[in-house]
GROMACS .gro file of C-alpha atoms in nm:
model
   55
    1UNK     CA    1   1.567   0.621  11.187
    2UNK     CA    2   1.825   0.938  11.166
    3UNK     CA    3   1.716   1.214  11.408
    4UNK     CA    4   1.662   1.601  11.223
    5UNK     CA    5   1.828   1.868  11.304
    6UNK     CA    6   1.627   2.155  11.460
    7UNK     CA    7   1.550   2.453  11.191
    8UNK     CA    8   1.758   2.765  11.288
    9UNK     CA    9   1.558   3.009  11.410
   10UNK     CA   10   1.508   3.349  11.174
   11UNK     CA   11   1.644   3.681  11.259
   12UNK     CA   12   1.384   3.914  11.450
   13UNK     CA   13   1.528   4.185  11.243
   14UNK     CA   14   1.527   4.131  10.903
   15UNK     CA   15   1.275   3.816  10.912
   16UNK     CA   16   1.514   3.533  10.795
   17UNK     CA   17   1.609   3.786  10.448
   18UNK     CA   18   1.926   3.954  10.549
   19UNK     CA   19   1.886   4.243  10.429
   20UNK     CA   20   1.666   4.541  10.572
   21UNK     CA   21   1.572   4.879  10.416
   22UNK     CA   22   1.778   5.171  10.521
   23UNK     CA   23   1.645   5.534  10.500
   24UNK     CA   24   1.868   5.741  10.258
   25UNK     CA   25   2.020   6.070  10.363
   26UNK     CA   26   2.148   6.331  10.162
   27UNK     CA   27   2.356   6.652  10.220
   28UNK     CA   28   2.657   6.769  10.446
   29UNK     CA   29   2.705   6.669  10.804
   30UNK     CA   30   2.544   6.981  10.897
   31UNK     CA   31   2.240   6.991  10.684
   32UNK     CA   32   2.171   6.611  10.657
   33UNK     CA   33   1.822   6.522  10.567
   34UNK     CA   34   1.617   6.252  10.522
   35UNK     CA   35   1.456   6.112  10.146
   36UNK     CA   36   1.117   5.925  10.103
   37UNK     CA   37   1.385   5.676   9.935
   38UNK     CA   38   1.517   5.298  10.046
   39UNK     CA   39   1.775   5.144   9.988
   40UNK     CA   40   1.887   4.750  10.111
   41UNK     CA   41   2.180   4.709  10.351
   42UNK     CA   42   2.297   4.426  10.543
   43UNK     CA   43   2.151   4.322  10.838
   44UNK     CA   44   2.383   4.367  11.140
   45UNK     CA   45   2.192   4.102  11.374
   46UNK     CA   46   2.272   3.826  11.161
   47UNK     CA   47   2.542   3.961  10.919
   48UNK     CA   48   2.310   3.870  10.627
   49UNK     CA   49   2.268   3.468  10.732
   50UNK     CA   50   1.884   3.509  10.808
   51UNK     CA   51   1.918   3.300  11.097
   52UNK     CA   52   1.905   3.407  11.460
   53UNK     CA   53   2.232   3.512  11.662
   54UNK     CA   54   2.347   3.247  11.934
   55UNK     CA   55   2.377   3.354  12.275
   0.00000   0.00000   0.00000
């Protein structure tokens, strides 16, 4: 009988997706503000695998 491989654990941030929602901001460097709107982005954590960094 063959052994399994543990699962890989998800990524706290993004919850095993790998992509999160990012607030959007409009205007200048100066007057930047903040929109009611989302938009997806990559998760940094996990670079968009879903699984959990290794140590």
């Amino acid at each position: 009988m063959a052994t399994r491989k543990p699962r890989p654990k998800k990524c706290p941030d993004c919850k095993g997706v790998g992509e999160i929602a990012e607030t959007v901001r409009v205007g200048s460097a100066r007057k930047l503000r903040e929109t009611a709107d989302r938009q997806a982005a990559l998760c940094l954590t996990c670079f968009g695998s879903g699984t959990a960094p290794t140590a």
